């Protein structure tokens, strides 16, 4: 690729099932398809090889983390392309796990690792409760990595709801923000597009979000709609609710142009918060009383 040619990047949308080996076959087929379409970099979603199911199923998947890593490493090397394994369930001792992103270069070497910072503990609109913290260990650092095309900030799924992470990555020089995800269908329909556009606009960065889709083990329904956004927040491409591969060109010069027009990153200020107004106490009757009178 010459400097004048745009980076062609592929977002893979998958519907992982309970059979890890079959999931890897699907993943490999999409990788070959992406390479044939001229992609130099493939992004895979969160839980690309095994979507979140029972604790026992995920622990079994974690015990095969080495097999998954070797398979994706081989794909990157054999196809001569960079590959982001959106997340891999890896062991953290005998009882817990990490939700870890791995970025492989075109020689199959690990260029970066990132452990999901924010764990999804929530009750969904359909009444289902998810408690990632009961089985997973949170990461403790943000990660940005230099690639042949620019600096990339890593994140995973629920991280999307924490804008401070993306601001920190942008201030560290990230031009591309990746958000591999397995967003639930209900929250995805309500918030997915708005949150991704906000992160792109706030930071003047490309936002690339490969996603899982469809119904999977354990009754989990994923939203899909893998999305690529430019630094202005405009859509470069989007998939629907079925598996597929989206290939889009990225003009990295757009980041500098947008940040010059809207230089919010250079205007960032630190500040304290002062609570103004009368001091209020809330007694047992639930009615606030002004203590300054």
PDB file of C-alpha atoms in Angstrom:
ATOM      1  CA  UNK A   1       0.000   0.000   0.000  1.00  0.00           C
ATOM      2  CA  UNK A   2       1.387   3.398  -0.960  1.00  0.00           C
ATOM      3  CA  UNK A   3       0.768   6.492   1.227  1.00  0.00           C
ATOM      4  CA  UNK A   4      -1.761   7.745  -1.355  1.00  0.00           C
ATOM      5  CA  UNK A   5      -3.894   4.598  -1.132  1.00  0.00           C
ATOM      6  CA  UNK A   6      -6.503   4.382   1.634  1.00  0.00           C
ATOM      7  CA  UNK A   7      -6.453   1.623   4.182  1.00  0.00           C
ATOM      8  CA  UNK A   8      -9.104  -0.970   3.382  1.00  0.00           C
ATOM      9  CA  UNK A   9     -10.496  -2.419   6.559  1.00  0.00           C
ATOM     10  CA  UNK A  10     -12.998  -5.241   7.034  1.00  0.00           C
ATOM     11  CA  UNK A  11     -15.546  -5.584   9.827  1.00  0.00           C
ATOM     12  CA  UNK A  12     -16.723  -9.162  10.301  1.00  0.00           C
ATOM     13  CA  UNK A  13     -20.181  -9.798  11.733  1.00  0.00           C
ATOM     14  CA  UNK A  14     -20.604 -13.276  13.221  1.00  0.00           C
ATOM     15  CA  UNK A  15     -23.249 -15.401  14.895  1.00  0.00           C
ATOM     16  CA  UNK A  16     -21.174 -17.650  17.173  1.00  0.00           C
ATOM     17  CA  UNK A  17     -22.728 -20.954  18.189  1.00  0.00           C
ATOM     18  CA  UNK A  18     -21.869 -23.483  20.915  1.00  0.00           C
ATOM     19  CA  UNK A  19     -19.288 -25.326  18.749  1.00  0.00           C
ATOM     20  CA  UNK A  20     -15.970 -23.503  19.013  1.00  0.00           C
ATOM     21  CA  UNK A  21     -14.354 -25.313  16.076  1.00  0.00           C
ATOM     22  CA  UNK A  22     -17.280 -24.492  13.806  1.00  0.00           C
ATOM     23  CA  UNK A  23     -17.092 -20.876  14.924  1.00  0.00           C
ATOM     24  CA  UNK A  24     -13.421 -20.812  13.944  1.00  0.00           C
ATOM     25  CA  UNK A  25     -14.310 -22.193  10.509  1.00  0.00           C
ATOM     26  CA  UNK A  26     -16.858 -19.396  10.001  1.00  0.00           C
ATOM     27  CA  UNK A  27     -14.320 -16.853  11.161  1.00  0.00           C
ATOM     28  CA  UNK A  28     -11.707 -18.179   8.735  1.00  0.00           C
ATOM     29  CA  UNK A  29     -14.145 -18.064   5.811  1.00  0.00           C
ATOM     30  CA  UNK A  30     -14.910 -14.395   6.496  1.00  0.00           C
ATOM     31  CA  UNK A  31     -11.188 -13.648   6.764  1.00  0.00           C
ATOM     32  CA  UNK A  32     -10.567 -15.151   3.319  1.00  0.00           C
ATOM     33  CA  UNK A  33     -13.527 -13.192   1.922  1.00  0.00           C
ATOM     34  CA  UNK A  34     -12.175  -9.959   3.408  1.00  0.00           C
ATOM     35  CA  UNK A  35      -8.720 -10.533   1.941  1.00  0.00           C
ATOM     36  CA  UNK A  36     -10.181 -11.216  -1.495  1.00  0.00           C
ATOM     37  CA  UNK A  37     -11.963  -7.865  -1.232  1.00  0.00           C
ATOM     38  CA  UNK A  38      -8.629  -6.156  -0.688  1.00  0.00           C
ATOM     39  CA  UNK A  39      -8.768  -5.646   3.081  1.00  0.00           C
ATOM     40  CA  UNK A  40      -5.429  -5.136   4.827  1.00  0.00           C
ATOM     41  CA  UNK A  41      -6.955  -5.360   8.288  1.00  0.00           C
ATOM     42  CA  UNK A  42      -9.786  -7.526   9.619  1.00  0.00           C
ATOM     43  CA  UNK A  43     -11.753  -6.657  12.758  1.00  0.00           C
ATOM     44  CA  UNK A  44     -13.568  -9.478  14.553  1.00  0.00           C
ATOM     45  CA  UNK A  45     -16.266  -8.864  17.176  1.00  0.00           C
ATOM     46  CA  UNK A  46     -16.317  -9.522  20.897  1.00  0.00           C
ATOM     47  CA  UNK A  47     -16.669 -13.233  21.701  1.00  0.00           C
ATOM     48  CA  UNK A  48     -15.872 -14.010  18.055  1.00  0.00           C
ATOM     49  CA  UNK A  49     -15.126 -17.682  18.741  1.00  0.00           C
ATOM     50  CA  UNK A  50     -17.624 -18.329  21.540  1.00  0.00           C
ATOM     51  CA  UNK A  51     -20.475 -16.058  22.590  1.00  0.00           C
ATOM     52  CA  UNK A  52     -21.205 -15.665  26.277  1.00  0.00           C
ATOM     53  CA  UNK A  53     -23.146 -18.672  27.581  1.00  0.00           C
ATOM     54  CA  UNK A  54     -23.095 -20.500  30.904  1.00  0.00           C
ATOM     55  CA  UNK A  55     -20.110 -20.129  33.210  1.00  0.00           C
ATOM     56  CA  UNK A  56     -19.195 -23.747  32.462  1.00  0.00           C
ATOM     57  CA  UNK A  57     -19.297 -23.179  28.698  1.00  0.00           C
ATOM     58  CA  UNK A  58     -17.192 -20.050  28.926  1.00  0.00           C
ATOM     59  CA  UNK A  59     -14.661 -21.744  31.182  1.00  0.00           C
ATOM     60  CA  UNK A  60     -14.393 -24.566  28.657  1.00  0.00           C
ATOM     61  CA  UNK A  61     -13.815 -21.958  25.948  1.00  0.00           C
ATOM     62  CA  UNK A  62     -11.201 -20.231  28.109  1.00  0.00           C
ATOM     63  CA  UNK A  63      -9.337 -23.515  28.482  1.00  0.00           C
ATOM     64  CA  UNK A  64      -9.028 -23.560  24.673  1.00  0.00           C
ATOM     65  CA  UNK A  65      -7.819 -19.963  24.412  1.00  0.00           C
ATOM     66  CA  UNK A  66      -4.485 -21.198  23.096  1.00  0.00           C
ATOM     67  CA  UNK A  67      -6.198 -23.009  20.217  1.00  0.00           C
ATOM     68  CA  UNK A  68      -8.173 -19.896  19.259  1.00  0.00           C
ATOM     69  CA  UNK A  69      -5.128 -17.648  19.462  1.00  0.00           C
ATOM     70  CA  UNK A  70      -3.116 -20.056  17.315  1.00  0.00           C
ATOM     71  CA  UNK A  71      -5.887 -20.245  14.705  1.00  0.00           C
ATOM     72  CA  UNK A  72      -6.229 -16.467  14.378  1.00  0.00           C
ATOM     73  CA  UNK A  73      -2.458 -15.992  14.453  1.00  0.00           C
ATOM     74  CA  UNK A  74      -2.231 -18.443  11.554  1.00  0.00           C
ATOM     75  CA  UNK A  75      -4.919 -16.594   9.600  1.00  0.00           C
ATOM     76  CA  UNK A  76      -3.079 -13.294   9.970  1.00  0.00           C
ATOM     77  CA  UNK A  77       0.200 -14.842   8.872  1.00  0.00           C
ATOM     78  CA  UNK A  78      -1.182 -16.936   6.008  1.00  0.00           C
ATOM     79  CA  UNK A  79      -3.329 -14.130   4.584  1.00  0.00           C
ATOM     80  CA  UNK A  80      -0.731 -11.422   5.205  1.00  0.00           C
ATOM     81  CA  UNK A  81      -3.193  -9.118   6.969  1.00  0.00           C
ATOM     82  CA  UNK A  82      -3.608  -7.537  10.377  1.00  0.00           C
ATOM     83  CA  UNK A  83      -6.360  -9.134  12.462  1.00  0.00           C
ATOM     84  CA  UNK A  84      -8.067  -7.867  15.610  1.00  0.00           C
ATOM     85  CA  UNK A  85      -9.510 -10.742  17.623  1.00  0.00           C
ATOM     86  CA  UNK A  86     -12.227  -8.626  19.224  1.00  0.00           C
ATOM     87  CA  UNK A  87     -12.132 -10.642  22.393  1.00  0.00           C
ATOM     88  CA  UNK A  88     -10.844 -13.970  23.583  1.00  0.00           C
ATOM     89  CA  UNK A  89     -11.944 -15.532  26.861  1.00  0.00           C
ATOM     90  CA  UNK A  90      -8.699 -16.376  28.660  1.00  0.00           C
ATOM     91  CA  UNK A  91      -8.132 -17.967  32.095  1.00  0.00           C
ATOM     92  CA  UNK A  92      -7.305 -15.877  35.158  1.00  0.00           C
ATOM     93  CA  UNK A  93      -6.479 -18.624  37.610  1.00  0.00           C
ATOM     94  CA  UNK A  94      -8.728 -21.652  38.145  1.00  0.00           C
ATOM     95  CA  UNK A  95     -12.025 -19.799  38.652  1.00  0.00           C
ATOM     96  CA  UNK A  96     -12.000 -16.497  36.792  1.00  0.00           C
ATOM     97  CA  UNK A  97     -11.376 -15.186  33.270  1.00  0.00           C
ATOM     98  CA  UNK A  98     -10.282 -12.152  31.294  1.00  0.00           C
ATOM     99  CA  UNK A  99     -12.175 -10.762  28.291  1.00  0.00           C
ATOM    100  CA  UNK A 100      -9.124  -9.919  26.174  1.00  0.00           C
ATOM    101  CA  UNK A 101      -8.581  -8.304  22.768  1.00  0.00           C
ATOM    102  CA  UNK A 102      -5.569  -9.423  20.753  1.00  0.00           C
ATOM    103  CA  UNK A 103      -4.207  -7.521  17.757  1.00  0.00           C
ATOM    104  CA  UNK A 104      -2.060  -9.562  15.357  1.00  0.00           C
ATOM    105  CA  UNK A 105       0.176  -8.048  12.707  1.00  0.00           C
ATOM    106  CA  UNK A 106       0.521  -9.431   9.181  1.00  0.00           C
ATOM    107  CA  UNK A 107       3.278 -11.805  10.344  1.00  0.00           C
ATOM    108  CA  UNK A 108       1.036 -13.309  13.015  1.00  0.00           C
ATOM    109  CA  UNK A 109       2.789 -11.601  15.914  1.00  0.00           C
ATOM    110  CA  UNK A 110       0.809 -10.106  18.799  1.00  0.00           C
ATOM    111  CA  UNK A 111       1.050  -6.324  18.430  1.00  0.00           C
ATOM    112  CA  UNK A 112      -1.165  -5.483  21.426  1.00  0.00           C
ATOM    113  CA  UNK A 113      -3.275  -6.992  24.207  1.00  0.00           C
ATOM    114  CA  UNK A 114      -6.153  -5.275  25.991  1.00  0.00           C
ATOM    115  CA  UNK A 115      -8.293  -6.572  28.859  1.00  0.00           C
ATOM    116  CA  UNK A 116     -11.833  -5.158  29.014  1.00  0.00           C
ATOM    117  CA  UNK A 117     -11.904  -2.365  31.583  1.00  0.00           C
ATOM    118  CA  UNK A 118     -15.635  -2.065  32.223  1.00  0.00           C
ATOM    119  CA  UNK A 119     -17.590  -5.216  33.041  1.00  0.00           C
ATOM    120  CA  UNK A 120     -21.260  -5.396  32.107  1.00  0.00           C
ATOM    121  CA  UNK A 121     -23.378  -5.843  35.243  1.00  0.00           C
ATOM    122  CA  UNK A 122     -26.935  -4.913  34.347  1.00  0.00           C
ATOM    123  CA  UNK A 123     -30.568  -5.922  34.189  1.00  0.00           C
ATOM    124  CA  UNK A 124     -31.801  -5.651  30.601  1.00  0.00           C
ATOM    125  CA  UNK A 125     -35.213  -4.295  29.556  1.00  0.00           C
ATOM    126  CA  UNK A 126     -36.425  -7.880  29.040  1.00  0.00           C
ATOM    127  CA  UNK A 127     -35.665  -8.649  32.698  1.00  0.00           C
ATOM    128  CA  UNK A 128     -32.567 -10.733  32.020  1.00  0.00           C
ATOM    129  CA  UNK A 129     -29.624 -10.074  34.340  1.00  0.00           C
ATOM    130  CA  UNK A 130     -25.991 -10.215  33.250  1.00  0.00           C
ATOM    131  CA  UNK A 131     -23.164 -10.093  35.805  1.00  0.00           C
ATOM    132  CA  UNK A 132     -19.825 -10.238  34.021  1.00  0.00           C
ATOM    133  CA  UNK A 133     -18.019  -9.360  37.244  1.00  0.00           C
ATOM    134  CA  UNK A 134     -19.087 -12.675  38.766  1.00  0.00           C
ATOM    135  CA  UNK A 135     -16.760 -14.535  36.394  1.00  0.00           C
ATOM    136  CA  UNK A 136     -14.437 -11.985  34.780  1.00  0.00           C
ATOM    137  CA  UNK A 137     -11.563  -9.874  36.069  1.00  0.00           C
ATOM    138  CA  UNK A 138     -11.498  -6.283  34.824  1.00  0.00           C
ATOM    139  CA  UNK A 139      -8.441  -4.865  33.117  1.00  0.00           C
ATOM    140  CA  UNK A 140      -6.580  -1.975  34.698  1.00  0.00           C
ATOM    141  CA  UNK A 141      -5.116   0.001  31.794  1.00  0.00           C
ATOM    142  CA  UNK A 142      -6.131   1.533  28.482  1.00  0.00           C
ATOM    143  CA  UNK A 143      -4.138   0.497  25.415  1.00  0.00           C
ATOM    144  CA  UNK A 144      -3.179   2.369  22.247  1.00  0.00           C
ATOM    145  CA  UNK A 145      -0.954   0.796  19.606  1.00  0.00           C
ATOM    146  CA  UNK A 146       0.916   2.056  16.560  1.00  0.00           C
ATOM    147  CA  UNK A 147       0.172   0.334  13.248  1.00  0.00           C
ATOM    148  CA  UNK A 148       1.496   1.019   9.730  1.00  0.00           C
ATOM    149  CA  UNK A 149      -1.511   3.286   9.173  1.00  0.00           C
ATOM    150  CA  UNK A 150      -1.792   5.200  12.429  1.00  0.00           C
ATOM    151  CA  UNK A 151      -2.392   4.878  16.146  1.00  0.00           C
ATOM    152  CA  UNK A 152      -5.305   2.723  17.283  1.00  0.00           C
ATOM    153  CA  UNK A 153      -7.170   2.792  20.600  1.00  0.00           C
ATOM    154  CA  UNK A 154      -8.590  -0.504  21.849  1.00  0.00           C
ATOM    155  CA  UNK A 155     -11.847  -1.094  23.705  1.00  0.00           C
ATOM    156  CA  UNK A 156     -14.541  -3.759  24.072  1.00  0.00           C
ATOM    157  CA  UNK A 157     -18.351  -3.456  24.018  1.00  0.00           C
ATOM    158  CA  UNK A 158     -19.559  -1.994  27.360  1.00  0.00           C
ATOM    159  CA  UNK A 159     -16.513   0.305  27.399  1.00  0.00           C
ATOM    160  CA  UNK A 160     -18.483   2.306  24.806  1.00  0.00           C
ATOM    161  CA  UNK A 161     -20.624   3.810  27.579  1.00  0.00           C
ATOM    162  CA  UNK A 162     -17.600   5.431  29.246  1.00  0.00           C
ATOM    163  CA  UNK A 163     -16.544   8.426  27.124  1.00  0.00           C
ATOM    164  CA  UNK A 164     -13.546   9.208  29.318  1.00  0.00           C
ATOM    165  CA  UNK A 165     -11.770   6.110  28.021  1.00  0.00           C
ATOM    166  CA  UNK A 166     -12.038   7.259  24.408  1.00  0.00           C
ATOM    167  CA  UNK A 167     -11.023  10.806  25.303  1.00  0.00           C
ATOM    168  CA  UNK A 168      -7.906   9.458  26.981  1.00  0.00           C
ATOM    169  CA  UNK A 169      -7.107   7.324  23.929  1.00  0.00           C
ATOM    170  CA  UNK A 170      -7.620  10.272  21.571  1.00  0.00           C
ATOM    171  CA  UNK A 171      -5.442  12.515  23.742  1.00  0.00           C
ATOM    172  CA  UNK A 172      -2.811   9.762  23.553  1.00  0.00           C
ATOM    173  CA  UNK A 173      -2.885  10.142  19.765  1.00  0.00           C
ATOM    174  CA  UNK A 174      -5.364   7.467  18.689  1.00  0.00           C
ATOM    175  CA  UNK A 175      -6.819   8.174  15.241  1.00  0.00           C
ATOM    176  CA  UNK A 176      -8.868   4.978  15.050  1.00  0.00           C
ATOM    177  CA  UNK A 177     -11.042   3.705  17.911  1.00  0.00           C
ATOM    178  CA  UNK A 178     -12.133   0.074  17.700  1.00  0.00           C
ATOM    179  CA  UNK A 179     -15.181  -1.223  19.570  1.00  0.00           C
ATOM    180  CA  UNK A 180     -15.673  -4.973  19.024  1.00  0.00           C
ATOM    181  CA  UNK A 181     -18.997  -5.786  20.642  1.00  0.00           C
ATOM    182  CA  UNK A 182     -21.757  -8.242  21.424  1.00  0.00           C
ATOM    183  CA  UNK A 183     -24.408  -5.624  22.236  1.00  0.00           C
ATOM    184  CA  UNK A 184     -27.724  -6.983  23.454  1.00  0.00           C
ATOM    185  CA  UNK A 185     -30.569  -6.520  20.983  1.00  0.00           C
ATOM    186  CA  UNK A 186     -32.660  -4.301  23.266  1.00  0.00           C
ATOM    187  CA  UNK A 187     -29.892  -1.911  24.296  1.00  0.00           C
ATOM    188  CA  UNK A 188     -28.409  -1.970  20.807  1.00  0.00           C
ATOM    189  CA  UNK A 189     -31.632  -0.816  19.173  1.00  0.00           C
ATOM    190  CA  UNK A 190     -31.847   2.046  21.659  1.00  0.00           C
ATOM    191  CA  UNK A 191     -28.249   3.209  22.044  1.00  0.00           C
ATOM    192  CA  UNK A 192     -25.730   1.582  19.662  1.00  0.00           C
ATOM    193  CA  UNK A 193     -25.721   4.153  16.850  1.00  0.00           C
ATOM    194  CA  UNK A 194     -25.953   7.169  19.157  1.00  0.00           C
ATOM    195  CA  UNK A 195     -23.058   6.089  21.370  1.00  0.00           C
ATOM    196  CA  UNK A 196     -20.766   5.217  18.474  1.00  0.00           C
ATOM    197  CA  UNK A 197     -21.478   8.482  16.648  1.00  0.00           C
ATOM    198  CA  UNK A 198     -20.855  10.438  19.841  1.00  0.00           C
ATOM    199  CA  UNK A 199     -17.448   8.792  20.343  1.00  0.00           C
ATOM    200  CA  UNK A 200     -16.467   9.582  16.727  1.00  0.00           C
ATOM    201  CA  UNK A 201     -17.632  13.213  16.873  1.00  0.00           C
ATOM    202  CA  UNK A 202     -16.252  13.952  20.361  1.00  0.00           C
ATOM    203  CA  UNK A 203     -12.784  12.741  19.457  1.00  0.00           C
ATOM    204  CA  UNK A 204     -12.515  13.432  15.719  1.00  0.00           C
ATOM    205  CA  UNK A 205     -11.601   9.796  15.157  1.00  0.00           C
ATOM    206  CA  UNK A 206     -12.667   6.863  13.039  1.00  0.00           C
ATOM    207  CA  UNK A 207     -14.829   4.479  15.060  1.00  0.00           C
ATOM    208  CA  UNK A 208     -15.000   0.869  13.883  1.00  0.00           C
ATOM    209  CA  UNK A 209     -17.402  -1.489  15.623  1.00  0.00           C
ATOM    210  CA  UNK A 210     -17.644  -5.134  14.491  1.00  0.00           C
ATOM    211  CA  UNK A 211     -20.481  -6.956  16.238  1.00  0.00           C
ATOM    212  CA  UNK A 212     -22.072 -10.322  16.837  1.00  0.00           C
ATOM    213  CA  UNK A 213     -25.635 -10.867  15.656  1.00  0.00           C
ATOM    214  CA  UNK A 214     -28.612 -13.143  16.162  1.00  0.00           C
ATOM    215  CA  UNK A 215     -29.624 -15.591  18.873  1.00  0.00           C
ATOM    216  CA  UNK A 216     -26.906 -17.567  20.601  1.00  0.00           C
ATOM    217  CA  UNK A 217     -26.478 -20.037  23.491  1.00  0.00           C
ATOM    218  CA  UNK A 218     -27.987 -19.078  26.822  1.00  0.00           C
ATOM    219  CA  UNK A 219     -30.822 -17.097  25.233  1.00  0.00           C
ATOM    220  CA  UNK A 220     -28.626 -14.128  24.386  1.00  0.00           C
ATOM    221  CA  UNK A 221     -29.816 -12.039  21.425  1.00  0.00           C
ATOM    222  CA  UNK A 222     -27.174  -9.813  19.822  1.00  0.00           C
ATOM    223  CA  UNK A 223     -28.020  -6.659  17.902  1.00  0.00           C
ATOM    224  CA  UNK A 224     -25.547  -6.862  15.023  1.00  0.00           C
ATOM    225  CA  UNK A 225     -25.357  -3.686  12.899  1.00  0.00           C
ATOM    226  CA  UNK A 226     -21.559  -3.576  12.656  1.00  0.00           C
ATOM    227  CA  UNK A 227     -20.753   0.052  11.944  1.00  0.00           C
ATOM    228  CA  UNK A 228     -17.897   2.150  10.545  1.00  0.00           C
ATOM    229  CA  UNK A 229     -17.910   5.918  11.151  1.00  0.00           C
ATOM    230  CA  UNK A 230     -15.591   8.676   9.977  1.00  0.00           C
ATOM    231  CA  UNK A 231     -14.224  11.455  12.245  1.00  0.00           C
ATOM    232  CA  UNK A 232     -17.179  13.705  11.368  1.00  0.00           C
ATOM    233  CA  UNK A 233     -19.601  11.033  12.560  1.00  0.00           C
ATOM    234  CA  UNK A 234     -20.797  10.100   9.075  1.00  0.00           C
ATOM    235  CA  UNK A 235     -21.475   6.454   8.286  1.00  0.00           C
ATOM    236  CA  UNK A 236     -18.953   4.737   6.023  1.00  0.00           C
ATOM    237  CA  UNK A 237     -20.830   1.449   6.066  1.00  0.00           C
ATOM    238  CA  UNK A 238     -23.170  -0.681   8.153  1.00  0.00           C
ATOM    239  CA  UNK A 239     -24.339  -4.275   8.226  1.00  0.00           C
ATOM    240  CA  UNK A 240     -27.798  -5.440   9.259  1.00  0.00           C
ATOM    241  CA  UNK A 241     -28.765  -8.263  11.589  1.00  0.00           C
ATOM    242  CA  UNK A 242     -27.234 -11.184   9.654  1.00  0.00           C
ATOM    243  CA  UNK A 243     -23.622 -12.434   9.443  1.00  0.00           C
ATOM    244  CA  UNK A 244     -21.483 -10.756   6.818  1.00  0.00           C
ATOM    245  CA  UNK A 245     -18.368  -8.772   5.996  1.00  0.00           C
ATOM    246  CA  UNK A 246     -18.186  -5.007   5.499  1.00  0.00           C
ATOM    247  CA  UNK A 247     -15.092  -3.592   3.751  1.00  0.00           C
ATOM    248  CA  UNK A 248     -14.561   0.178   3.860  1.00  0.00           C
ATOM    249  CA  UNK A 249     -11.687   2.501   2.869  1.00  0.00           C
ATOM    250  CA  UNK A 250     -10.242   4.833   5.503  1.00  0.00           C
ATOM    251  CA  UNK A 251      -8.528   8.096   4.602  1.00  0.00           C
ATOM    252  CA  UNK A 252      -6.471   8.737   7.728  1.00  0.00           C
ATOM    253  CA  UNK A 253      -5.801  12.325   6.612  1.00  0.00           C
ATOM    254  CA  UNK A 254      -9.445  13.018   7.504  1.00  0.00           C
ATOM    255  CA  UNK A 255      -8.548  12.843  11.195  1.00  0.00           C
ATOM    256  CA  UNK A 256      -6.127  15.763  10.954  1.00  0.00           C
ATOM    257  CA  UNK A 257      -8.595  17.774   8.854  1.00  0.00           C
ATOM    258  CA  UNK A 258     -11.476  17.325  11.287  1.00  0.00           C
ATOM    259  CA  UNK A 259      -9.338  17.985  14.346  1.00  0.00           C
ATOM    260  CA  UNK A 260      -8.048  21.189  12.731  1.00  0.00           C
ATOM    261  CA  UNK A 261     -11.606  22.362  12.038  1.00  0.00           C
ATOM    262  CA  UNK A 262     -12.901  21.374  15.484  1.00  0.00           C
ATOM    263  CA  UNK A 263      -9.844  21.383  17.787  1.00  0.00           C
ATOM    264  CA  UNK A 264     -11.644  20.128  20.876  1.00  0.00           C
ATOM    265  CA  UNK A 265      -8.770  17.897  21.953  1.00  0.00           C
ATOM    266  CA  UNK A 266      -6.430  20.881  22.261  1.00  0.00           C
ATOM    267  CA  UNK A 267      -9.087  22.816  24.209  1.00  0.00           C
ATOM    268  CA  UNK A 268      -9.457  20.103  26.872  1.00  0.00           C
ATOM    269  CA  UNK A 269      -9.209  21.581  30.375  1.00  0.00           C
ATOM    270  CA  UNK A 270      -8.989  20.140  33.849  1.00  0.00           C
ATOM    271  CA  UNK A 271     -11.398  21.545  36.403  1.00  0.00           C
ATOM    272  CA  UNK A 272     -12.950  20.986  39.779  1.00  0.00           C
ATOM    273  CA  UNK A 273     -16.662  20.834  40.585  1.00  0.00           C
ATOM    274  CA  UNK A 274     -18.164  23.161  43.180  1.00  0.00           C
ATOM    275  CA  UNK A 275     -21.596  22.420  44.595  1.00  0.00           C
ATOM    276  CA  UNK A 276     -23.452  25.740  44.598  1.00  0.00           C
ATOM    277  CA  UNK A 277     -26.607  26.783  46.424  1.00  0.00           C
ATOM    278  CA  UNK A 278     -27.842  26.194  49.973  1.00  0.00           C
ATOM    279  CA  UNK A 279     -26.734  23.137  51.879  1.00  0.00           C
ATOM    280  CA  UNK A 280     -29.604  20.661  52.010  1.00  0.00           C
ATOM    281  CA  UNK A 281     -30.279  17.850  54.432  1.00  0.00           C
ATOM    282  CA  UNK A 282     -32.786  15.101  53.658  1.00  0.00           C
ATOM    283  CA  UNK A 283     -34.339  13.906  56.949  1.00  0.00           C
ATOM    284  CA  UNK A 284     -36.365  10.779  57.445  1.00  0.00           C
ATOM    285  CA  UNK A 285     -39.537  12.403  56.079  1.00  0.00           C
ATOM    286  CA  UNK A 286     -37.823  12.614  52.693  1.00  0.00           C
ATOM    287  CA  UNK A 287     -38.302  16.395  52.407  1.00  0.00           C
ATOM    288  CA  UNK A 288     -35.145  18.512  52.029  1.00  0.00           C
ATOM    289  CA  UNK A 289     -34.733  21.388  54.485  1.00  0.00           C
ATOM    290  CA  UNK A 290     -32.586  24.474  53.932  1.00  0.00           C
ATOM    291  CA  UNK A 291     -30.031  24.534  56.753  1.00  0.00           C
ATOM    292  CA  UNK A 292     -28.814  28.042  55.918  1.00  0.00           C
ATOM    293  CA  UNK A 293     -32.058  29.817  56.842  1.00  0.00           C
TER     294      UNK A 293
END
